[in-house]
Structure formats: C-alpha cells, structure tokens
Amino acid sequence: MSGMSFNSENNFYYSPMAYTARCSSVVPSPTPIVRPNGMYKSSGDSLPQFQPTRKLDYELELAFFISNPVPSGTIVSPESAEEHIFGYVLMNDWSARDIQMYESLPVGPLNCKAFGTTISPWVVMPEALAHARTEPRNQRARKDQIPAHLKQDNLSQSTYEITCHAFLQRSGSEVAKPVSTSSTAHMFWSPGQLLAHRASTGCGLLTGELIGLGTVSSPEELWPDKSLERRGCLFEITNDGKEDVNINDIGGRWLEDGDIVVLEAWAPGDDGVKIGFGKVSGRVLPETSSSMLKTTNKNGTHI
Amino acid sequence: MSGMSFNSENNFYYSPMAYTARCSSVVPSPTPIVRPNGMYKSSGDSLPQFQPTRKLDYELELAFFISNPVPSGTIVSPESAEEHIFGYVLMNDWSARDIQMYESLPVGPLNCKAFGTTISPWVVMPEALAHARTEPRNQRARKDQIPAHLKQDNLSQSTYEITCHAFLQRSGSEVAKPVSTSSTAHMFWSPGQLLAHRASTGCGLLTGELIGLGTVSSPEELWPDKSLERRGCLFEITNDGKEDVNINDIGGRWLEDGDIVVLEAWAPGDDGVKIGFGKVSGRVLPETSSSMLKTTNKNGTHI
C-alpha cells in the first residue's frame, strides 16, 4: 500500500511522491484506534524517548484496490492503468506527526503510519463513478512539466469530482461537527498516473494492493468560501500544531482521547442521485501503558 | 518488508531507522536485474526526467522471514521476538541512488528500491546458527541510550557472527573478484530489537513478512585490515560516487550493464563446519527503452 502525500515540495509536481506502508494495520470502519507509542523527542526530553504520540492526526484520503495484476517487467500507461483498478474506498490514514518527524530522515515514515488505516465499508466501482469524471484541476497549468510516462491522453476525464467531508465528535459532545470539506478534483495527480508511476520500474502490482491517493485538500485559490475549512488533516489545518483548530467550537491542535473522527464522501450519480462510500469512523482510545501491553510467550499466545 | 538502513544519523542509535518496501519485486537468485527507469535530475537536466538510473548499486544484507505471526495490538520484547523468526536469508537490496536522492524528501524510498530484491536459495534456521551467536559489537558503548522497549536481556547472545563477502564479475572478466568482507556482528541492532521496534505500535506482523537488517558494513575501528574493503555497498565504498572503487582492478563508481554481483555468507557451525546460504547472484541487464517496454491491454496481457 502506498499513501500518496500532497506537499509543497517542487518534486511533487514532476512525479508523485509516496511511501509504502503495511497491510497488517489496515482495518474496517469503525475499528477503534489506540494512541500509539513511538520514538521522538518532546520539548523536555534530552534524548528521544519511546512515548505516546501527542500529535495524533487523521488524513482524509481516497484509495483504490488493484484487481487485475500488473505483471513484473511491465509498465502501464495512465490510460490503461484504470483497467487494473477494482474500486475505490474512502480512507483515514491515521498519522502520528511527532513520530513522523523523528522518522523523516533518512528514510521516511515507518511506525508513524503503521498503527491503523481505516477503510470504508463500501468499495465503489469505477463504473458507479462515471458521472463524477473530471479533469484534475491543478494539472493544466503545469501540463508541460509532466514526464512522458505520466502524460495522459484522456486527462479531462481522468479523475473524479467527489466531495469529501471530515467531522469530529469530541468526548462530551453528542454530535460529530463538520471540520472540513474538500474535493478530489483538486488532487494534482490522477489515479491512473499514480498507478503508472508506481509500476514504472517494472516491479509489478499484485491483486489486492491498496493504493492511497494522498490527503484530499482543496487549494485556497480554488476554494474561495472561507467559512469552510478545505484541508483534509489537522497537520495542514493547524500548520503543524502552531495554531488552534477553531472550527465549530472545536479547539485544540491534535486529536484527543475519546475523539471520534468521521469521514464521508459523495459523488454525483445519474439523475441527481448521490453515491456514497458509507461512513469511515474511528474513536481514539488512550495509549496502553507499557506495563499493560500484551506480550507474547514462546507459542505466540498472549500472556 | 522493511530494509533497515545503517547510517550516520544520530537517531539511528536510539532506534532503528527503516522503510517499508514491496513484496512483488522480491526475486530468488540468480534472477537478472533490469536497470530501472526513474525520476531524477542529471547534471545536464533543467527539470527532473524519467530516465535509466546511472547510480545502480547493490546492498549486502541479512534478512529474516516471520513464521509465527505477531497479533495486532501486541508488542514483543527483543528476547521473545526470536520466537517469531522462521529463518535467515542473504539478500541483495538493489538500489538506484540517483532516484533514491530524488525521492528522499519528504517521504523516502519508493521506486528506487522497488525493481529487484534478490534472496538466497537457502533459508537458514536460527538453530543452525547457534554457534554463531554473539553480541552486537557496537551497542555496548551506547547501552545506556537504548530505549526501554528495545533493551535486551540476552544481548551478549542476541546477534550473529556471520562473515559476508561481495564479489563483482565485470563484463569481459571470467571470474567474480572479491570486493568486500564484513561481519553481521558489527550491525548496531540485533534481529530481535529490529522486530520488537517494527511491532511496537501494535501493528501486528504477518506470516511470510521479510525484514532486512540493513547493509552489512564493518566499522573502520573494528576492521583494522586495510587491504580488505569492509563496506557492503558501492554508495559507502565510493562515498556516493565521489571516488573510484579501485579494488582488485575493478574501477568505476557504480554497477555497469553486464556486471554480475555475487554475495556469499558463512557462519561458524559445530566442529569447524561452515554454514552457508548459497550464492546470491544477479546480472545487470541494460534498461529497456521506453519504446520497447511492454504495456498491458485491457485484459492485462502483454501487447
């Protein structure tokens, strides 16, 4: 599984920048998420410590499963890439930003993204999203920079206009309050381009692989309604915890124990019908203290 | 699969730094390796280009397969970690250094390590390596910095003294000439510590996972014989291509088309017997030009 990361690095506009992640921690909604322990240095620490994350975040993402595999030694054009996509899920790529910063050099995310990745109850087929087909809005202006293996003939119909919503229900509140709204049409790369880039070494792609398209955030210039937050994770909303969230009476900078994050997404269907993915929800459970953590005995059973 | 990376970053000495990689590109010896295409900027390029790597490298590594899985939500101590290890293979984690540099920020290796990872014909059981048990040589001096989840009671018997050899047979030569010799006893972290760290978020580990222990390079202060190269990849030997190899009449800085890399490793057994892993070899084939690359049609078959 790869989570594609939207970021402001220049390289991102020449080819997708992404990391590979674990499949063992992918869970269906509404599996609770335990606040993970990991290595990082807090402000008071003289050395890095193994401790619970204090910068727990969600990431609102669209992702797809591979059905028809790509054989090793084979490359795929962005157009034909779609023939390998089984269907789409809505995904919460939970992230621990303090652990992520610690792990960022020299080889990037490891444990910071390996404690829970929640996917929607429904896998939506590309056929059901036919009415949502559109052009990736940001790519046209940079079209001349797209490398040959990612040039897409059918660019104007290569991605989807799916409106994504994130809600947060804080402990003590009885409702999940809206935090952000954004559109997958604003993601720079199309799903076909992401798949084509991932396969471009000839590595082959296997049936069942899950490929994330990156956090769905709508750029400011394409989202003039300032009353709505348009960024799909707290890292972007709070500028890495430098500002409070301050949306719908929701304060703080990161996820708290007891918080329930709910994601929804809607695509336009035939005759005004709306096509959804089901709710992607997960409640944050407090960290397990080291003394409470289960360990395994020699037979691998809990003791 | 994770490839653990030995490096000089300070964080490496507090916990292992590693990345997650693909399983679709793991191949058995002696599968040939095609020079991959990838994104990077050559000295003459004004923009990053999709082009064949010019910094093709090997990495001599030891790796292990998981047998008994680690259930989700469970952590494992470094001592009990060994009960989850099925056996060890010798591994060549082929790498494209120019693509790796391009991908390094913000999320690390993706396609630069996803075009071939060669494993040995034999998986050697931990029981067969009993006589090779030893202490990780570099850890004692930094013992007080090891975080709680990685402290290992049986540290003095936690890793292996396995002597590793890399050979290079250049096109036109009839023999594979020795390039380097190094010992797994000089890797900083023990296999149990690597497994414990990987499982420390509660992510669970699955049967069949392959975990690399990082490039086997022996530090200069523990390897006083200057007539032998002691670093397990060209990146380290040539200081990222700044110097020539210059060993046994082998010149140049990176792997050339036609080169055959051969890895061997030997562990001491009972009564002076030597235990091997079989040869890990792979020949470098020239890149496939874009016009020659196979693509798939709608049915996923080659056209």
XYZ file of C-alpha atoms in Angstrom:
606
model
C 0.000 0.000 0.000
C 1.229 3.481 -0.791
C -0.102 6.651 0.734
C 0.407 9.488 -1.686
C 1.395 12.654 0.067
C 0.306 16.096 -1.087
C 3.006 18.559 -0.201
C 4.647 21.708 -1.354
C 7.960 20.180 -2.437
C 8.727 21.005 -6.031
C 9.402 17.375 -6.920
C 5.769 16.543 -6.224
C 4.748 18.408 -9.397
C 7.051 16.311 -11.612
C 6.050 12.909 -10.278
C 4.025 11.606 -7.312
C 5.953 11.388 -4.011
C 4.774 8.476 -1.906
C 5.761 5.893 0.670
C 4.992 2.216 1.084
C 3.025 1.124 4.154
C 1.916 -2.025 5.984
C -1.159 -4.109 5.184
C -1.416 -5.649 8.686
C -2.722 -2.404 10.180
C -5.500 -1.742 7.630
C -8.851 -2.021 9.484
C -12.509 -1.556 8.519
C -14.644 1.273 9.931
C -15.477 1.660 12.882
C -12.496 -0.133 14.496
C -11.199 1.981 17.439
C -7.648 3.310 17.143
C -5.297 3.050 20.125
C -2.973 6.032 20.533
C 0.397 4.536 19.567
C 3.744 4.724 21.328
C 6.743 5.696 19.275
C 10.163 7.321 19.317
C 10.519 11.109 19.359
C 11.927 13.908 21.474
C 9.453 16.103 23.361
C 10.374 19.646 24.334
C 11.520 18.478 27.783
C 13.458 15.434 26.596
C 17.233 15.455 26.309
C 17.148 12.195 24.330
C 14.479 10.615 22.071
C 12.004 8.562 24.165
C 9.531 5.758 23.431
C 6.295 7.500 24.413
C 2.667 8.013 23.324
C 2.195 10.346 20.354
C 0.984 13.829 21.286
C 0.386 14.840 17.654
C -2.228 12.301 16.628
C -3.863 13.198 13.301
C -6.246 11.847 10.676
C -5.835 12.068 6.895
C -8.870 12.086 4.624
C -7.958 10.046 1.533
C -9.442 8.247 -1.429
C -7.761 4.920 -2.213
C -8.147 2.076 -4.689
C -7.669 -1.683 -4.726
C -5.817 -3.471 -7.545
C -7.776 -6.314 -9.151
C -6.171 -7.335 -12.456
C -2.438 -7.523 -11.539
C 0.361 -5.775 -13.429
C 2.926 -8.456 -14.366
C 6.570 -7.899 -13.383
C 8.609 -6.209 -16.102
C 5.543 -4.487 -17.495
C 4.775 -0.783 -17.469
C 1.319 0.687 -17.707
C 0.175 3.912 -19.341
C -2.035 6.208 -17.224
C -4.947 5.416 -19.573
C -4.646 1.638 -19.354
C -3.904 1.846 -15.620
C -7.609 2.139 -14.930
C -8.152 -1.403 -16.161
C -6.228 -2.587 -13.094
C -8.375 -0.689 -10.565
C -11.056 -2.772 -8.866
C -12.752 0.020 -6.965
C -12.392 2.942 -4.573
C -12.646 3.258 -0.804
C -12.658 6.284 1.468
C -9.736 6.016 3.893
C -8.443 7.552 7.110
C -4.645 7.270 7.068
C -4.150 7.952 10.817
C -0.767 9.578 11.449
C 1.459 10.408 14.433
C 3.175 13.647 13.412
C 5.828 13.728 16.173
C 6.930 10.169 15.341
C 6.753 11.058 11.620
C 9.121 13.998 12.129
C 11.557 11.767 14.057
C 11.441 9.145 11.293
C 11.593 11.585 8.381
C 15.373 11.370 7.853
C 16.892 9.466 6.178
C 14.211 7.003 5.075
C 10.757 8.414 5.910
C 7.570 7.095 7.523
C 7.718 3.730 9.320
C 5.872 3.337 12.625
C 4.209 6.795 12.423
C 1.767 5.437 9.834
C 1.599 1.811 10.982
C -0.962 1.739 13.788
C -4.266 1.964 11.933
C -5.543 2.790 8.448
C -9.332 2.753 8.371
C -11.230 1.982 5.159
C -14.906 2.468 4.315
C -17.464 -0.355 4.418
C -18.095 0.003 0.677
C -15.780 -0.415 -2.293
C -17.255 1.736 -5.080
C -16.669 0.512 -8.652
C -15.293 2.950 -11.272
C -18.474 2.316 -13.303
C -20.566 3.792 -10.485
C -18.419 6.937 -10.578
C -18.863 7.583 -14.328
C -20.824 10.802 -13.744
C -18.103 12.137 -11.424
C -15.394 12.038 -14.103
C -13.473 15.263 -14.443
C -10.055 16.827 -15.054
C -7.506 17.240 -12.230
C -7.919 20.995 -11.755
C -4.325 21.847 -10.891
C -2.544 19.926 -13.581
C -3.407 22.027 -16.625
C -1.175 24.950 -15.637
C 1.796 22.594 -15.235
C 0.957 20.288 -18.127
C 4.260 20.876 -19.942
C 6.234 19.549 -16.959
C 4.529 16.126 -16.862
C 7.122 13.425 -17.744
C 6.465 11.114 -20.680
C 5.463 8.054 -18.625
C 2.729 10.086 -16.887
C 1.276 12.021 -19.833
C -2.384 11.069 -20.004
C -4.369 11.296 -23.233
C -7.758 11.321 -21.535
C -6.727 13.835 -18.871
C -10.033 15.721 -18.997
C -11.836 12.601 -17.720
C -9.004 11.131 -15.652
C -10.067 11.886 -12.086
C -13.248 12.327 -10.044
C -15.244 15.180 -8.562
C -16.012 13.611 -5.179
C -16.871 15.918 -2.296
C -15.248 14.798 0.954
C -16.270 15.750 4.480
C -14.457 15.324 7.789
C -16.345 15.528 11.102
C -15.078 15.414 14.670
C -17.094 14.295 17.683
C -15.231 15.315 20.790
C -15.705 13.483 24.076
C -18.750 15.043 25.842
C -20.409 16.182 22.611
C -23.351 14.240 21.244
C -22.795 15.134 17.634
C -19.980 14.955 15.116
C -19.315 18.542 13.983
C -18.119 19.420 10.464
C -14.423 20.241 10.236
C -13.647 20.343 6.514
C -14.995 19.919 3.007
C -12.742 19.329 0.016
C -12.836 17.803 -3.457
C -10.835 15.011 -5.052
C -10.888 17.076 -8.263
C -8.200 19.224 -6.639
C -5.671 16.425 -6.220
C -2.772 17.054 -8.563
C -2.300 13.537 -9.983
C -4.993 11.264 -11.428
C -5.425 7.705 -10.091
C -4.119 6.363 -13.415
C -0.988 8.483 -13.185
C -0.321 7.289 -9.629
C -0.668 3.648 -10.659
C 1.504 4.179 -13.754
C 4.254 5.797 -11.666
C 4.158 3.044 -9.040
C 4.569 0.378 -11.733
C 7.182 2.322 -13.736
C 10.228 0.331 -12.530
C 8.627 -2.901 -13.745
C 8.067 -4.067 -10.158
C 4.610 -5.456 -10.901
C 1.470 -4.800 -8.847
C -0.424 -7.577 -7.074
C -4.136 -8.258 -6.788
C -5.382 -6.807 -3.501
C -2.853 -3.996 -3.202
C -4.345 -0.823 -1.707
C -3.018 2.478 -3.093
C -3.903 5.756 -1.371
C -4.188 8.951 -3.405
C -3.000 11.348 -0.704
C -4.748 13.762 1.634
C -7.683 15.462 -0.088
C -7.117 19.183 0.458
C -8.533 21.839 -1.826
C -6.165 24.704 -2.661
C -7.140 28.138 -1.403
C -7.398 29.680 -4.873
C -9.933 27.029 -5.920
C -11.912 27.196 -2.673
C -12.866 30.788 -2.084
C -15.508 30.062 0.580
C -13.547 30.999 3.730
C -16.346 29.794 6.053
C -15.412 26.213 5.229
C -12.126 24.568 6.143
C -10.739 22.905 2.975
C -7.786 20.897 4.258
C -8.042 17.165 4.971
C -5.846 16.755 8.056
C -5.006 18.637 11.255
C -1.340 18.987 10.265
C -2.418 21.277 7.414
C -5.274 22.979 9.304
C -3.151 23.881 12.346
C 0.107 24.405 10.443
C 1.772 21.525 12.316
C 0.198 22.474 15.630
C 1.201 26.143 15.548
C -2.435 27.350 15.503
C -5.667 26.140 17.114
C -8.291 24.375 15.023
C -11.046 26.821 15.983
C -13.889 25.426 13.834
C -17.459 24.896 15.143
C -16.336 25.299 18.773
C -13.722 22.607 18.285
C -10.447 23.760 19.855
C -7.043 22.236 20.382
C -4.490 21.257 17.783
C -4.444 17.451 17.649
C -6.773 14.517 18.313
C -7.682 13.852 21.951
C -8.576 10.577 23.639
C -12.265 9.882 23.093
C -12.428 11.854 19.819
C -14.366 10.176 17.041
C -13.296 11.113 13.504
C -15.971 10.544 10.856
C -15.305 10.823 7.111
C -17.905 10.859 4.350
C -17.675 11.361 0.606
C -20.289 11.848 -2.093
C -20.038 11.518 -5.851
C -22.693 12.742 -8.307
C -24.604 9.860 -9.890
C -27.290 9.614 -12.565
C -30.407 11.816 -12.275
C -29.166 13.767 -9.243
C -28.533 10.625 -7.167
C -25.620 10.875 -4.691
C -23.238 7.948 -4.412
C -21.552 7.412 -1.053
C -18.898 5.149 0.452
C -20.510 4.702 3.886
C -19.111 6.374 6.987
C -15.456 5.906 7.857
C -15.282 6.352 11.608
C -12.847 5.575 14.383
C -12.661 6.501 18.047
C -9.324 7.369 19.643
C -8.547 5.172 22.646
C -5.893 6.183 25.195
C -2.442 4.662 24.870
C -1.792 1.334 26.515
C 0.830 1.886 29.204
C 3.954 -0.218 28.816
C 3.089 -2.252 31.888
C -0.354 -3.080 30.442
C 0.843 -4.023 26.972
C 0.308 -7.587 25.998
C 3.384 -9.583 25.132
C 3.633 -12.990 23.570
C 5.078 -16.142 25.034
C 7.044 -18.695 23.055
C 3.917 -20.039 21.404
C 2.830 -16.587 20.274
C -0.226 -16.563 22.547
C -0.922 -13.656 24.855
C 0.349 -13.851 28.412
C 9.190 -5.931 4.103
C 11.455 -3.427 5.768
C 15.035 -2.745 4.829
C 16.895 -1.418 7.827
C 19.335 1.255 6.898
C 22.703 1.715 8.587
C 23.572 5.362 8.523
C 25.322 8.048 10.456
C 22.213 9.929 11.594
C 22.111 10.271 15.351
C 18.560 8.924 15.568
C 19.761 5.561 14.288
C 21.477 4.907 17.634
C 18.257 5.421 19.624
C 16.022 3.223 17.498
C 16.279 1.500 14.099
C 15.513 3.731 11.080
C 13.865 1.780 8.292
C 11.469 1.912 5.383
C 8.773 -0.405 4.110
C 9.189 -1.957 0.661
C 7.283 -4.034 -1.893
C 6.982 -7.824 -1.932
C 6.203 -8.033 -5.674
C 9.832 -7.284 -6.595
C 11.490 -9.888 -4.324
C 13.160 -12.486 -6.573
C 15.301 -15.590 -5.989
C 18.952 -15.787 -7.054
C 20.073 -15.704 -9.934
C 17.224 -13.682 -11.500
C 18.716 -10.942 -13.759
C 18.035 -7.340 -12.780
C 16.984 -4.823 -15.437
C 18.412 -1.346 -14.928
C 15.309 0.619 -13.906
C 13.984 3.930 -15.166
C 13.044 6.530 -12.604
C 12.724 10.230 -11.900
C 15.775 12.356 -11.119
C 17.731 15.317 -12.404
C 21.097 14.643 -14.075
C 23.759 17.331 -14.158
C 22.631 18.479 -17.613
C 18.879 18.435 -16.877
C 16.963 21.619 -16.144
C 13.973 19.570 -14.908
C 13.708 16.071 -13.371
C 13.446 13.418 -16.120
C 12.216 9.823 -16.305
C 15.455 8.089 -17.294
C 17.592 4.991 -16.567
C 19.438 5.090 -13.244
C 23.149 5.916 -13.575
C 23.871 5.125 -9.912
C 22.910 1.470 -9.746
C 24.115 -0.188 -6.537
C 23.829 -3.407 -4.548
C 23.383 -3.738 -0.779
C 24.663 -6.801 1.038
C 22.087 -7.626 3.737
C 20.947 -10.373 6.071
C 17.145 -10.686 6.340
C 14.624 -12.902 8.097
C 11.159 -14.279 7.415
C 8.353 -14.138 10.011
C 6.722 -17.500 10.742
C 4.632 -17.308 13.922
C 2.698 -14.016 13.444
C 2.554 -11.176 15.988
C -1.146 -10.469 16.641
C -2.378 -6.868 16.248
C -2.304 -4.891 19.496
C 0.548 -6.983 20.821
C 4.086 -5.876 21.480
C 7.065 -8.165 21.591
C 10.204 -7.942 23.700
C 13.533 -8.303 21.857
C 14.049 -11.661 23.640
C 10.681 -13.145 22.677
C 10.945 -11.632 19.176
C 13.146 -14.522 18.125
C 10.256 -16.934 18.521
C 8.650 -15.205 15.519
C 11.658 -15.633 13.218
C 11.451 -18.556 10.817
C 14.919 -18.271 9.338
C 17.516 -16.077 7.667
C 18.361 -15.361 4.037
C 21.225 -13.447 2.467
C 19.826 -10.586 0.399
C 20.860 -8.074 -2.262
C 18.693 -4.969 -1.817
C 19.482 -3.459 -5.238
C 19.224 0.341 -5.114
C 19.160 3.255 -7.569
C 20.934 6.064 -5.698
C 20.004 8.928 -8.043
C 16.311 8.012 -7.853
C 16.696 7.500 -4.077
C 18.074 11.034 -3.657
C 15.178 12.458 -5.695
C 12.653 10.538 -3.575
C 14.296 11.216 -0.235
C 12.162 14.206 0.685
C 9.567 14.267 2.097
C 8.686 10.577 2.348
C 11.725 8.472 1.420
C 12.404 5.460 -0.819
C 9.674 4.349 -3.238
C 10.670 3.275 -6.748
C 14.427 3.477 -6.045
C 14.206 0.183 -4.107
C 11.342 -1.433 -5.995
C 12.921 -3.074 -9.040
C 14.554 -6.173 -7.572
C 15.491 -7.586 -4.187
C 17.363 -10.867 -4.581
C 17.275 -13.522 -1.847
C 19.442 -16.614 -1.369
C 18.330 -20.116 -2.364
C 18.524 -21.257 1.281
C 16.633 -20.089 4.355
C 18.886 -20.902 7.334
C 17.120 -21.723 10.612
C 18.195 -19.935 13.821
C 19.025 -23.368 15.282
C 21.663 -23.876 12.587
C 23.247 -20.563 13.595
C 23.592 -21.412 17.314
C 27.401 -21.441 17.177
C 27.459 -18.005 15.537
C 25.677 -16.292 18.451
C 27.411 -13.170 19.700
C 26.928 -9.648 20.999
C 26.323 -6.692 18.648
C 29.808 -5.156 18.953
C 28.825 -1.504 18.688
C 25.958 -1.463 21.114
C 27.831 -1.828 24.407
C 29.305 1.678 24.329
C 25.839 3.172 23.813
C 23.951 0.753 26.070
C 22.558 3.486 28.324
C 20.798 5.172 25.398
C 18.739 2.104 24.365
C 15.019 2.844 24.960
C 13.019 0.569 27.267
C 11.155 -1.307 24.510
C 14.495 -2.319 22.913
C 16.527 -3.250 25.995
C 17.542 -6.856 25.534
C 18.370 -9.109 28.480
C 20.290 -11.654 26.422
C 22.240 -9.020 24.484
C 25.521 -10.972 24.623
C 23.915 -13.741 22.515
C 21.464 -11.585 20.542
C 23.078 -11.399 17.114
C 25.317 -13.473 14.818
C 28.933 -13.531 13.730
C 28.381 -14.216 10.034
C 31.150 -13.261 7.613
C 29.754 -11.728 4.420
C 31.508 -11.415 1.076
C 30.608 -9.374 -2.004
C 32.135 -10.219 -5.413
C 31.829 -8.445 -8.745
C 32.263 -10.064 -12.157
C 32.564 -7.352 -14.734
C 31.650 -7.947 -18.346
C 34.716 -9.424 -20.093
C 36.158 -10.964 -16.930
C 35.820 -14.695 -16.363
C 35.832 -14.556 -12.582
C 33.953 -12.746 -9.864
C 36.558 -10.723 -7.933
C 36.282 -10.028 -4.201
C 35.086 -6.513 -3.372
C 34.349 -6.565 0.354
C 34.244 -8.658 3.514
C 32.245 -7.635 6.574
C 30.571 -9.158 9.604
C 26.973 -9.107 10.816
C 28.384 -8.835 14.363
C 29.035 -5.168 13.541
C 25.421 -4.250 12.858
C 24.217 -1.967 15.622
C 20.793 -3.539 16.333
C 20.061 -7.227 16.939
C 17.392 -9.020 14.854
C 15.177 -9.233 17.959
C 15.433 -5.482 18.548
C 14.504 -4.748 14.920
C 11.464 -6.998 15.123
C 10.438 -5.525 18.502
C 10.680 -1.973 17.140
C 8.693 -2.824 14.000
C 5.879 -4.296 16.123
C 5.968 -1.555 18.780
C 2.888 0.348 17.568
C 0.776 -2.798 17.902
C 0.503 -3.099 14.099
C 0.962 -6.878 14.112
C 3.364 -8.813 11.877
C 2.162 -11.395 9.352
C 3.488 -14.833 8.472
C 5.776 -14.514 5.443
C 6.930 -10.947 6.041
C 10.569 -10.407 5.061
C 12.569 -7.996 7.251
C 16.014 -6.827 6.156
C 18.640 -5.975 8.763
C 20.411 -3.254 6.791
C 23.631 -3.113 4.809
C 26.369 -5.170 6.472
C 29.332 -2.803 6.795
C 32.033 -3.230 9.393
C 33.189 -0.006 11.078
C 36.751 1.064 10.460
C 37.779 0.861 14.132
C 36.685 -2.794 14.293
C 38.201 -3.733 10.952
C 41.845 -2.732 11.015
C 42.886 -4.763 7.938
C 43.067 -2.001 5.326
C 43.752 -4.473 2.494
C 40.099 -5.542 2.619
C 37.136 -3.345 1.781
C 34.641 -3.623 4.680
C 31.576 -1.767 3.366
C 28.618 -3.615 1.865
C 27.513 -1.285 -0.941
C 29.079 0.998 -3.552
C 27.399 4.084 -2.068
C 29.556 3.649 1.043
C 32.676 2.421 -0.784
C 32.750 5.314 -3.295
C 31.327 7.947 -0.931
C 28.244 8.382 -3.148
C 30.255 8.180 -6.357
C 32.859 10.768 -5.403
C 35.722 8.227 -5.544
C 36.513 5.223 -7.743
C 36.093 1.709 -6.410
C 39.697 0.711 -7.162
C 39.686 -2.832 -5.698
C 41.185 -5.852 -7.490
C 41.411 -3.945 -10.777
C 37.731 -3.097 -10.593
C 37.234 0.554 -11.473
C 34.289 2.867 -11.889
C 31.843 4.052 -9.273
C 28.551 2.233 -9.929
C 27.297 -1.019 -11.469
C 27.636 -1.354 -15.248
C 25.488 -3.331 -17.677
C 26.696 -6.924 -17.723
C 28.083 -6.796 -14.166
C 27.280 -9.848 -12.048
C 27.123 -9.215 -8.290
C 27.658 -12.320 -6.162
C 27.109 -12.390 -2.395
C 28.133 -15.160 -0.013
C 27.998 -15.506 3.766
C 29.425 -18.051 6.153
C 28.557 -18.783 9.769
C 30.656 -20.979 12.067
C 28.967 -24.312 12.809
C 29.787 -27.264 15.035
C 33.304 -28.804 14.850
C 34.675 -26.199 12.440
C 31.947 -26.727 9.847
C 30.986 -23.620 7.850
C 27.307 -22.922 7.245
C 26.385 -21.051 4.077
C 23.305 -19.542 2.444
C 24.142 -20.416 -1.158
C 25.229 -17.789 -3.660
C 23.086 -14.700 -4.168
C 23.822 -13.568 -7.678
C 22.262 -11.277 -10.227
C 23.399 -9.918 -13.569
C 22.645 -6.322 -14.550
C 20.745 -6.070 -17.848
C 20.567 -2.790 -19.798
C 17.482 -0.642 -19.383
C 14.506 -1.321 -21.587
C 13.999 1.743 -23.764
C 10.573 3.327 -23.436
C 9.644 2.252 -26.937
C 10.487 -1.373 -26.098
C 8.685 -1.512 -22.774
C 5.798 -3.897 -22.618
C 2.438 -2.392 -21.822
C -0.780 -4.134 -20.983
C -4.021 -4.110 -22.897
C -7.454 -4.062 -21.274
C -7.173 -7.706 -20.305
C -3.806 -7.210 -18.622
C -1.991 -9.337 -21.167
C 1.154 -8.098 -22.871
C 0.819 -6.400 -26.224
